[in-house]
Structures are given as structure tokens and as C-alpha cells.
Coordinates of C-alpha atoms in Angstrom, one line a residue:
M1 CA 72.2 95.8 129.3
A2 CA 73.7 93.0 127.2
G3 CA 74.7 93.4 123.6
G4 CA 77.7 94.8 121.7
S5 CA 78.9 98.3 121.6
F6 CA 78.1 99.2 118.0
T7 CA 79.6 102.5 116.9
E8 CA 78.8 105.1 114.3
T9 CA 82.1 104.2 112.6
G10 CA 80.8 100.7 111.9
K11 CA 83.0 98.8 114.3
E12 CA 81.4 96.7 117.0
Y13 CA 83.1 95.9 120.3
P14 CA 81.5 92.8 122.0
G15 CA 80.6 93.2 125.6
K16 CA 78.0 94.8 127.9
M17 CA 77.6 97.2 130.8
T18 CA 78.8 95.2 133.8
V19 CA 78.1 95.7 137.4
F20 CA 81.9 96.0 137.9
V21 CA 82.1 98.9 135.5
F22 CA 79.1 100.7 137.0
L23 CA 80.5 100.4 140.6
A24 CA 84.0 101.5 139.5
C25 CA 82.7 104.5 137.7
L26 CA 80.4 105.4 140.6
I27 CA 83.3 105.3 143.0
A28 CA 85.6 107.2 140.7
S29 CA 83.0 109.9 140.0
S30 CA 83.0 110.7 143.8
G31 CA 86.0 112.9 142.8
G32 CA 83.3 115.3 141.7
L33 CA 82.0 115.6 145.3
I34 CA 85.1 117.4 146.5
F35 CA 84.9 120.0 143.7
G36 CA 81.1 120.5 144.1
Y37 CA 81.2 120.7 147.9
D38 CA 83.8 123.4 147.7
I39 CA 81.9 125.4 145.1
G40 CA 78.8 125.3 147.4
I41 CA 80.4 125.8 150.7
S42 CA 82.5 128.9 149.8
G43 CA 79.6 131.2 148.9
G44 CA 77.7 130.1 152.0
V45 CA 80.4 130.8 154.6
T46 CA 81.3 134.1 153.0
S47 CA 77.7 135.2 153.5
M48 CA 77.8 134.3 157.3
D49 CA 78.3 137.3 159.6
P50 CA 80.5 135.5 162.2
F51 CA 82.9 134.4 159.4
L52 CA 83.1 137.9 157.9
L53 CA 83.5 139.5 161.3
K54 CA 86.5 137.2 162.2
F55 CA 88.3 137.2 158.9
F56 CA 87.0 140.1 156.8
P57 CA 85.8 142.8 159.2
S58 CA 85.8 145.6 156.6
V59 CA 83.3 143.6 154.5
Y60 CA 81.2 143.0 157.5
A61 CA 81.1 146.7 158.3
K62 CA 80.0 147.6 154.8
E63 CA 77.3 144.9 154.9
Q64 CA 75.8 146.4 158.0
E65 CA 75.3 149.8 156.4
L66 CA 71.8 151.0 155.6
V67 CA 70.0 149.7 152.5
E68 CA 70.4 153.1 150.9
T69 CA 74.0 152.1 150.1
N70 CA 74.8 150.7 146.7
Q71 CA 73.7 147.0 146.9
Y72 CA 76.0 146.1 143.9
C73 CA 79.2 147.0 145.9
K74 CA 78.5 145.6 149.4
F75 CA 80.8 142.6 149.0
D76 CA 83.5 144.1 146.8
S77 CA 86.7 143.0 148.6
T78 CA 89.9 141.8 147.0
L79 CA 90.9 139.8 150.0
L80 CA 87.4 138.1 150.2
T81 CA 87.6 137.1 146.5
L82 CA 91.2 135.8 147.0
F83 CA 89.8 133.4 149.7
T84 CA 87.4 132.0 147.1
S85 CA 89.6 132.1 144.0
S86 CA 93.0 130.9 145.5
L87 CA 91.7 127.3 145.2
Y88 CA 91.4 127.6 141.4
L89 CA 94.8 129.1 141.0
A90 CA 96.3 126.2 142.9
A91 CA 94.2 123.7 140.8
L92 CA 95.4 125.0 137.5
V93 CA 99.1 124.7 138.6
A94 CA 98.5 121.3 140.1
S95 CA 96.9 120.0 137.0
L96 CA 100.1 120.5 135.0
F97 CA 101.9 118.0 137.3
A98 CA 98.9 115.8 137.5
G99 CA 99.1 115.1 133.8
Y100 CA 102.6 113.5 134.2
I101 CA 101.5 111.5 137.2
T102 CA 98.3 110.3 135.5
K103 CA 100.3 109.2 132.5
S104 CA 103.2 107.5 134.3
C105 CA 101.5 106.1 137.4
G106 CA 98.0 105.6 136.3
R107 CA 94.6 107.3 136.8
R108 CA 94.0 105.7 140.2
V109 CA 97.2 107.0 141.8
S110 CA 96.4 110.5 140.7
M111 CA 92.9 110.3 142.2
L112 CA 94.2 108.9 145.4
G113 CA 96.9 111.7 145.8
G114 CA 94.3 114.4 145.0
G115 CA 92.0 113.0 147.7
V116 CA 94.7 113.0 150.4
I117 CA 95.8 116.5 149.7
F118 CA 92.2 117.8 149.6
L119 CA 91.7 116.1 153.0
A120 CA 94.7 118.1 154.5
G121 CA 93.2 121.3 153.1
A122 CA 89.8 120.6 154.7
I123 CA 91.4 120.1 158.1
L124 CA 93.4 123.3 157.8
N125 CA 90.3 125.3 156.8
G126 CA 88.1 123.9 159.6
L127 CA 90.8 124.9 162.2
A128 CA 91.7 128.2 160.6
Q129 CA 92.7 131.0 163.0
N130 CA 93.6 133.7 160.5
V131 CA 93.3 134.6 156.8
A132 CA 96.7 133.1 156.0
M133 CA 95.7 129.8 157.4
L134 CA 92.4 129.9 155.4
I135 CA 94.2 130.6 152.1
I136 CA 96.9 128.0 152.7
G137 CA 94.1 125.5 153.3
R138 CA 92.4 126.6 150.1
I139 CA 95.6 126.0 148.2
F140 CA 95.7 122.4 149.4
L141 CA 92.1 122.0 148.4
G142 CA 93.0 123.4 145.0
I143 CA 95.8 120.9 144.5
G144 CA 93.3 118.1 145.3
V145 CA 90.8 119.5 142.8
G146 CA 93.4 119.8 140.1
F147 CA 94.4 116.2 140.4
S148 CA 90.9 114.8 140.6
N149 CA 89.5 117.0 137.7
Q150 CA 92.4 115.9 135.5
S151 CA 92.2 112.1 136.2
V152 CA 88.5 111.3 136.9
P153 CA 87.0 112.3 133.5
L154 CA 89.7 110.3 131.8
Y155 CA 89.1 107.3 134.0
L156 CA 85.3 107.4 133.3
S157 CA 85.7 107.7 129.5
E158 CA 88.2 104.9 129.3
M159 CA 86.3 102.4 131.5
A160 CA 82.9 103.0 129.9
P161 CA 81.6 101.1 126.8
A162 CA 81.4 103.5 123.8
K163 CA 77.6 103.5 123.7
M164 CA 77.3 104.4 127.4
R165 CA 80.3 106.6 127.7
G166 CA 78.2 109.8 128.0
M167 CA 76.0 108.5 130.7
L168 CA 78.8 107.1 132.9
N169 CA 81.1 110.2 132.3
I170 CA 78.3 112.5 133.4
S171 CA 78.2 110.8 136.7
F172 CA 81.2 113.1 137.5
Q173 CA 79.1 116.2 136.9
L174 CA 76.2 114.6 138.9
M175 CA 78.6 114.2 141.9
I176 CA 79.6 117.8 141.5
T177 CA 75.9 118.8 141.7
I178 CA 75.4 116.5 144.7
G179 CA 78.4 118.1 146.4
I180 CA 77.0 121.6 145.8
L181 CA 73.5 120.7 147.1
A182 CA 75.0 119.0 150.2
A183 CA 77.1 122.2 150.9
N184 CA 74.1 124.4 150.4
L185 CA 72.1 122.4 153.0
I186 CA 75.0 122.4 155.4
N187 CA 75.3 126.2 155.0
Y188 CA 71.7 126.6 155.8
F189 CA 71.7 124.6 159.0
T190 CA 75.2 125.6 160.3
A191 CA 74.3 129.3 159.9
K192 CA 71.8 128.7 162.8
I193 CA 74.4 127.3 165.2
P194 CA 74.6 129.5 168.3
G195 CA 78.0 131.0 169.0
G196 CA 78.8 131.7 165.4
W197 CA 81.1 128.7 164.8
G198 CA 78.9 127.1 162.1
W199 CA 81.3 128.1 159.4
R200 CA 84.0 125.8 160.9
V201 CA 81.6 122.9 160.6
G202 CA 80.9 123.7 156.9
L203 CA 84.6 124.1 156.0
G204 CA 85.7 121.1 158.0
L205 CA 83.1 118.8 156.6
A206 CA 84.9 119.0 153.2
A207 CA 86.9 116.1 154.8
V208 CA 83.9 113.8 154.2
P209 CA 84.0 113.8 150.4
A210 CA 87.8 113.6 150.6
V211 CA 87.7 110.5 152.7
I212 CA 85.1 108.9 150.3
M213 CA 87.5 109.6 147.4
V214 CA 90.6 108.3 149.2
G215 CA 88.8 105.2 150.4
G216 CA 87.4 104.5 146.9
S217 CA 90.6 105.1 145.1
I218 CA 92.5 102.5 147.1
F219 CA 90.2 99.8 145.8
L220 CA 89.7 101.0 142.2
P221 CA 91.3 99.1 139.3
D222 CA 93.2 101.1 136.7
T223 CA 91.9 101.4 133.1
P224 CA 93.0 99.0 130.3
N225 CA 94.2 102.0 128.3
S226 CA 96.5 103.1 131.1
L227 CA 97.8 99.6 131.7
V228 CA 98.7 99.2 128.1
A229 CA 100.4 102.6 128.0
R230 CA 102.5 101.6 131.0
G231 CA 103.7 98.3 129.5
K232 CA 101.3 95.9 131.2
P233 CA 99.4 94.2 128.3
E234 CA 98.4 91.0 130.1
K235 CA 96.9 92.9 133.0
A236 CA 95.2 95.2 130.5
R237 CA 93.6 92.4 128.6
A238 CA 92.4 90.7 131.9
M239 CA 90.9 94.0 133.0
L240 CA 89.3 94.5 129.6
C241 CA 87.7 91.1 129.9
R242 CA 86.4 91.9 133.4
I243 CA 84.9 95.3 132.6
R244 CA 83.3 94.1 129.3
G245 CA 81.9 90.9 130.8
T246 CA 83.3 88.7 128.0
E247 CA 86.5 86.9 126.9
D248 CA 85.8 88.2 123.3
V249 CA 87.8 91.4 123.6
D250 CA 90.4 90.9 120.9
L251 CA 89.1 93.6 118.6
E252 CA 89.0 96.3 121.3
F253 CA 92.3 95.1 122.8
D254 CA 94.1 95.2 119.5
D255 CA 92.9 98.7 119.0
L256 CA 94.2 99.8 122.4
V257 CA 97.6 98.2 121.6
A258 CA 97.7 99.9 118.2
A259 CA 97.0 103.2 119.7
S260 CA 99.6 102.7 122.4
D261 CA 102.2 101.7 119.8
A262 CA 101.5 104.8 117.9
T263 CA 101.9 106.8 121.1
E264 CA 105.4 105.3 121.7
A265 CA 106.4 106.1 118.1
I266 CA 105.4 109.8 118.1
A267 CA 104.8 111.0 121.6
K268 CA 108.1 111.4 123.4
N269 CA 106.9 114.8 124.6
P270 CA 103.0 114.9 124.7
W271 CA 103.0 118.7 125.2
S272 CA 105.0 119.4 122.0
T273 CA 102.9 116.7 120.2
L274 CA 99.7 118.5 121.2
L275 CA 101.0 121.6 119.5
Q276 CA 101.4 119.9 116.1
R277 CA 99.1 121.0 113.3
R278 CA 97.3 117.7 113.1
Y279 CA 96.1 118.0 116.6
R280 CA 94.8 121.6 116.1
P281 CA 91.2 120.5 116.5
Q282 CA 91.8 118.8 119.8
L283 CA 93.9 121.8 121.0
A284 CA 91.2 124.2 120.1
M285 CA 88.6 122.1 122.0
A286 CA 90.9 121.8 125.0
L287 CA 91.2 125.6 125.1
L288 CA 87.7 126.8 124.1
I289 CA 85.3 124.3 125.8
P290 CA 86.5 124.8 129.4
T291 CA 87.0 128.5 128.8
L292 CA 83.5 129.0 127.4
Q293 CA 82.1 126.8 130.1
Q294 CA 83.2 129.3 132.7
L295 CA 82.1 132.3 130.6
T296 CA 78.5 131.0 131.1
G297 CA 78.7 132.6 134.5
I298 CA 77.6 129.4 136.2
N299 CA 80.3 129.4 138.9
V300 CA 79.4 133.0 139.7
V301 CA 75.8 131.8 140.4
M302 CA 76.9 128.6 142.3
F303 CA 79.7 129.7 144.6
Y304 CA 78.4 133.3 145.1
A305 CA 74.7 132.4 145.2
P306 CA 74.1 133.3 148.8
V307 CA 76.1 136.5 148.5
L308 CA 74.3 137.3 145.2
F309 CA 70.9 136.7 146.7
K310 CA 71.9 138.8 149.7
T311 CA 73.1 141.6 147.5
I312 CA 69.8 141.9 145.6
G313 CA 67.9 142.2 148.9
F314 CA 67.3 138.7 150.3
G315 CA 67.8 138.2 154.0
G316 CA 70.6 136.0 155.2
T317 CA 68.5 132.9 155.8
A318 CA 66.5 133.5 152.6
S319 CA 69.6 133.8 150.6
L320 CA 70.8 130.4 151.8
I321 CA 67.4 128.8 151.1
S322 CA 67.5 130.2 147.6
A323 CA 70.9 128.7 147.1
V324 CA 69.5 125.3 148.2
I325 CA 66.7 125.6 145.7
T326 CA 69.2 126.3 142.8
G327 CA 71.3 123.4 144.1
L328 CA 68.3 121.0 143.9
V329 CA 67.5 122.2 140.3
N330 CA 71.2 121.7 139.4
M331 CA 71.2 118.1 140.6
F332 CA 67.9 117.0 139.2
A333 CA 68.5 118.7 135.8
T334 CA 71.8 116.7 135.5
F335 CA 69.7 113.5 135.3
V336 CA 68.1 114.9 132.1
S337 CA 71.6 114.8 130.6
I338 CA 72.3 111.3 131.9
A339 CA 69.1 110.0 130.3
T340 CA 69.5 111.7 126.9
V341 CA 73.2 112.3 126.1
D342 CA 73.8 108.9 124.5
R343 CA 70.4 109.0 122.7
L344 CA 70.2 112.6 121.5
G345 CA 73.9 113.3 121.3
R346 CA 76.2 116.1 122.6
R347 CA 75.4 118.8 120.0
K348 CA 71.6 118.9 120.6
L349 CA 71.9 119.2 124.3
L350 CA 74.6 122.0 124.0
L351 CA 72.5 123.9 121.4
Q352 CA 69.3 123.7 123.4
G353 CA 71.0 124.5 126.7
G354 CA 72.9 127.4 125.2
T355 CA 69.7 128.9 123.9
Q356 CA 67.9 128.6 127.2
M357 CA 70.8 130.1 129.1
I358 CA 70.9 133.1 126.7
L359 CA 67.2 133.8 127.4
A360 CA 67.5 133.4 131.1
Q361 CA 70.5 135.6 131.5
F362 CA 69.0 138.5 129.5
V363 CA 65.7 138.3 131.4
L364 CA 67.5 138.1 134.7
G365 CA 69.7 141.1 133.8
T366 CA 66.5 143.1 132.8
L367 CA 64.7 142.2 136.1
I368 CA 67.7 143.5 138.1
A369 CA 68.0 146.5 135.9
V370 CA 64.4 147.5 136.3
K371 CA 64.5 147.1 140.1
F372 CA 68.0 148.4 141.0
G373 CA 68.9 150.5 138.0
T374 CA 72.5 151.9 138.1
S375 CA 72.2 153.2 141.7
G376 CA 71.9 149.8 143.3
V377 CA 69.3 151.1 145.8
A378 CA 66.0 149.4 146.0
E379 CA 63.7 147.2 148.2
I380 CA 62.8 143.9 146.6
S381 CA 59.3 142.5 147.1
R382 CA 58.6 138.8 147.6
P383 CA 56.9 138.2 144.2
Y384 CA 59.8 140.0 142.5
A385 CA 62.3 137.9 144.4
I386 CA 60.5 134.7 143.4
G387 CA 60.8 135.9 139.7
V388 CA 64.6 136.4 140.1
V389 CA 65.0 132.9 141.7
F390 CA 62.9 131.4 138.9
C391 CA 65.1 132.9 136.2
I392 CA 68.2 131.7 138.0
C393 CA 66.7 128.2 138.2
V394 CA 65.9 128.2 134.5
F395 CA 69.5 129.2 133.8
V396 CA 71.0 126.6 136.2
S397 CA 68.8 123.8 134.7
A398 CA 70.0 124.6 131.2
F399 CA 73.6 124.5 132.3
A400 CA 73.1 121.3 134.2
W401 CA 72.0 119.3 131.2
S402 CA 74.3 120.9 128.7
W403 CA 77.5 122.8 129.3
G404 CA 77.9 121.5 132.9
P405 CA 78.4 117.8 132.2
L406 CA 79.4 118.0 128.5
G407 CA 82.1 120.6 129.3
W408 CA 83.9 117.7 131.0
L409 CA 82.6 114.8 128.8
V410 CA 83.5 116.1 125.3
P411 CA 87.1 117.0 126.0
S412 CA 87.7 113.7 127.9
E413 CA 86.6 111.6 124.9
I414 CA 88.1 113.4 121.9
F415 CA 91.9 113.1 122.6
P416 CA 94.0 110.2 121.2
L417 CA 96.1 108.3 123.7
E418 CA 99.4 109.9 122.7
I419 CA 98.2 113.4 123.9
R420 CA 95.4 112.4 126.3
S421 CA 97.0 113.1 129.6
A422 CA 98.6 116.4 128.5
A423 CA 95.4 117.5 126.7
Q424 CA 93.2 116.8 129.7
S425 CA 95.7 118.8 131.9
A426 CA 95.3 121.6 129.4
V427 CA 91.5 121.4 129.8
V428 CA 91.8 121.7 133.6
V429 CA 94.3 124.5 133.3
F430 CA 92.0 126.6 131.1
N431 CA 89.0 125.7 133.2
M432 CA 90.6 126.7 136.4
T433 CA 92.3 129.8 134.9
F434 CA 89.0 131.3 133.9
T435 CA 87.3 130.1 137.1
F436 CA 90.0 131.9 139.0
V437 CA 89.8 135.1 137.0
I438 CA 86.0 135.2 137.2
A439 CA 86.0 134.4 140.9
Q440 CA 88.6 137.1 141.5
V441 CA 86.9 139.9 139.5
F442 CA 83.1 139.0 139.8
L443 CA 82.3 141.1 142.9
M444 CA 84.4 144.0 141.4
L445 CA 82.6 143.6 138.1
L446 CA 79.2 143.5 139.8
C447 CA 80.1 146.8 141.5
R448 CA 81.3 148.4 138.2
L449 CA 79.0 146.8 135.5
K450 CA 76.0 146.4 137.8
F451 CA 73.1 144.6 135.9
G452 CA 75.2 144.8 132.8
L453 CA 77.3 141.9 134.1
F454 CA 74.4 139.5 133.3
Y455 CA 74.2 140.8 129.8
F456 CA 78.0 140.3 129.6
F457 CA 77.6 136.6 130.3
G458 CA 74.6 136.4 128.0
A459 CA 76.6 137.7 125.1
W460 CA 79.2 135.0 125.7
E461 CA 76.5 132.4 125.7
V462 CA 75.6 133.6 122.2
V463 CA 79.2 133.1 121.2
M464 CA 79.5 129.6 122.6
T465 CA 76.2 128.4 121.1
L466 CA 77.4 129.6 117.6
F467 CA 80.7 127.8 118.3
V468 CA 79.0 124.5 118.9
Y469 CA 76.7 124.9 115.9
F470 CA 79.6 125.5 113.5
F471 CA 82.7 123.8 114.9
L472 CA 81.8 120.9 117.3
P473 CA 81.2 117.6 115.5
E474 CA 79.0 114.9 117.1
T475 CA 80.9 112.3 119.2
K476 CA 78.3 110.0 120.6
G477 CA 78.8 106.3 120.2
I478 CA 82.3 106.6 118.7
P479 CA 85.1 104.6 120.4
I480 CA 87.8 106.8 121.9
E481 CA 90.5 105.2 119.8
E482 CA 88.6 106.0 116.6
M483 CA 87.7 109.5 117.5
D484 CA 90.1 111.1 115.1
T485 CA 87.8 110.2 112.2
I486 CA 85.3 112.9 113.1
W487 CA 87.8 115.7 112.4
G488 CA 88.6 114.5 108.9
Q489 CA 84.9 114.6 108.0
H490 CA 84.3 118.1 109.5
W491 CA 84.0 121.0 107.0
Y492 CA 86.5 123.2 108.9
W493 CA 88.8 120.8 110.8
K494 CA 89.6 118.5 107.9
R495 CA 92.1 121.0 106.6
F496 CA 94.3 120.3 109.6
V497 CA 94.1 116.5 109.5
D498 CA 94.3 115.9 105.8
D499 CA 90.8 114.4 105.7
G500 CA 91.7 112.1 108.6
S501 CA 93.7 109.8 106.4
S502 CA 97.5 110.4 106.7
N503 CA 97.5 110.9 110.5
K504 CA 95.0 108.4 111.6
V505 CA 96.2 105.6 113.9
E506 CA 95.6 102.4 111.9
M507 CA 93.4 100.1 113.9
T508 CA 94.0 96.5 112.9
S509 CA 92.8 93.3 114.5
T510 CA 93.7 89.7 114.3
A511 CA 90.3 88.8 115.8
V512 CA 88.2 86.4 113.9

């Protein structure tokens, strides 16, 4: 894939997509495996009777009641949801510290530390003897997820050539989907293990993606951006030559140095800098994109899929099979985004995916309303069950090629260097905050709102699609260090950046 990286701002960085960059990004994106595996494994083990009987006997007793009981409320347990959601609370706290480590020690060190801590949590969960041990293990897992989700998207965006940044960054989301699918398959097979200890295998195998991440991080190079920011310009230039496959990197290197100099001049405290008026567009995106991503309801579907399917009348094995199906759809649909994001752009995928999710959510809510009504009592036929699974697959596929990968890609590419680590930490904080809240209240809301919960998420998908249409500019093909130009050209955000002129980092080059 030779050729320059010509950008929509008119600047061309020489270089090509090298094997070195591809392999580095592939290894780094394995950080998504730990997040995806946990999302998939949590819902599976919480639908296994031996797990419920050991740790949540009251939920197990309610589950064994006759079908005449309200299906919406069978799994409504604060302690059970705390098991699932404690990880996300730990992740949002950890991401605040991860931002400092990522900035001062580099992206690679942050990924390595996250992998080690996640490994400790996996071991604790696999050996758990009581609920306290389970939740402590989940907290360790959450710290690992917080570090990896803060550092991996930054690493991918900084290593990738501008014209291929979307494709390489989405490899993080692809790894998340692979992790979810692997967990769903493991849930299905371990649920059949005689003796009822299959849940230990599922929770303990979280150590495998952690080992992959730790092993990979040891050998990864750091990004040129991070090396420049930490006062290592010679190493940064050598690394830039290596990842671009050419010695002609003066133009891009000078832009990195200019951005770093600007950072030193104005960013003594990146958190206070992020709150300045000129960074209002980036702050708004750091808050709204991860928040709206969670309000699609996707994590409800993915980490509660087996419980959700069981709730609406599927048998135990059938619910796990249905979760495997949605996991497959999730993974393969992500390839659509990889193939099209740098050609069609971010906005088109987000608008199309948002529209498809709206339709799927409202149809799904209607199907459940017609069958279960407000009483939550019904028998579900096989054809009807297939229709429900189909609607969920339509919803999951739309998310997988739009808000799933782009919810991580867009924030990681829009922040200037002086606020990049702090802003990415803010992205993870808001993402994990709403993941925690939704995970904690979902089963309670399902019990209270019933089928209306799907309409609730559908309404938010209307809001987020309108937000993209009016407020999100296109970012494809623009170098990260020139990304501030898009805000000065936007009809709304230009009022905050003075048409992008007075606050723009001046990119000068001595290259000839």
C-alpha cells in the first residue's frame, strides 16, 4: 500500500502502510480482547444455575418459579448487578490515573500495567469462594480495562497513517467483538460440564487475553507522538522513519515537534486546559460520544444477552446459543466498518447505523410488548423467538459498523496533543460511568418499564443520530495534529475556536 498519506487539509505526509505498523497495531488492539471477553463472559455465567446457586441463591430460587411469574422481574437483584457492574466503576476510577501514566510514561507502559492487573483479577475470579472474592476480582479486572481502554485507542491513532487511521483504530473494536464471541462460545460449552464448575473455567480463562496483552506490550514500541512529548526527539524521528517506511519524514516530524512545543507552552495542567473555551468542541465530544454510545443499549444486549433471552422464554442452552449468534453478527459486521470507514467517512456510517438501530429497537420492543404485555407472562413459540433474535441481530450489526468502533475512533483522533491523554481519560470515564449505571439498573428497569425499556433506548438513538447530523464534523483523512481545523469550519463550533485561526497550533516545516 505504497504512496503518500494525502489529507483533506491539503498536506501530504510521505510514507506507506508498513508491515511493522500493521503488526504493532494488531498486537496493541489485543487490549480490546480483555474488554470484550469480560462483556461476553459475565452474562453467560450469571445465567448458569450452579453459579447462581452458589453465589446468588435468592435469584436462583426466583428463576425456578413457574412460568406464571412475571418474566420481566426474574433476575432483578441488586447484588447480581453489582457483580457485573463493579468492573465498570473500577474502570472509570482507574482511567483517571491511567491518563497521567500514559502521558508521563508512554502508551506501552499503560497497556502493560493494565494487562498485569487484569490477569490478577482473572485468577481471583476463577478461584472465587464467595461474593466478596468475586467482586474484588471484578475490581481488578476493571482497573485493567480502564488502563487499556485509555491507552490502546490513542496508540492506534498515533501509529497509523492518516489515510488508514480509521481501519487500524477499528481493530480495537474488532478485538472486542472477538472477545465477546469467544466468551459466548466458552459459556455454551462450559455450561455442559458435569459437576457445575464450568463457570470457573469461563471466568478463569479471562487470563488468556490478559497474557496476550502483557506479552505483546513487552515488545511494542512507543509512538513517535509520545516519545516527542517525553523529550526523546531522536528516538521519535527514528521510530517515525520505521513506521512510515521512509527517511522522508521531515514534514510529519516537524508537525509533531510543533504540537509538542505548543503543549509545553500551554498545557501545564491538561485537565484545566481541557476546560478552556477553545477546547469546548473536544470536551463536548469527550462527554457525549461515549455517553450516547452506552445509551444505545448495546451493553445491555451483549453482557446480559443470555439472561435476556432466558427472561423472554428461551431455555438455558438456547439462550447461550442465541448469544453466540449475536456475537458472530457483532464480529462480522465490524469488518464492514473496517472496509468502509476510510472511504465513506465517519458521519455516513454513524447516520446509517443510528437509523437502523432506531428501527430495530422499536420493532423489538413491539414484539415483546405484543407477546408479554405488562404482565410478563407468556409462552414464546419458536418462530416468534427467531423473530426476536433476528431483530437483535439487526440492532447488533448496525452498532457494530457504526457506534461500536466509531465511538472509540472519533474521540481518539480529535484531541490535540496538549489535552490528548486527559481527554481520552475523560472519554473512558464517561463511557464507564454510563456502562456502570446501565449495568446496575438494567434488570431493575426491565422489571419496572418492561417492554418500554426498548423504546427508551430507541428514543436515545433518535437523539444521537440527530446529534451526529448537526454537530459532528467529518474527520476522515485529516492528520491528528491538524484536526483543530475542522472545528473552525463547523457552523456551530466555530464560535468557540474563533474560526480556528487564533488558537490553531502553527505547523511549520523546514522540509524541502
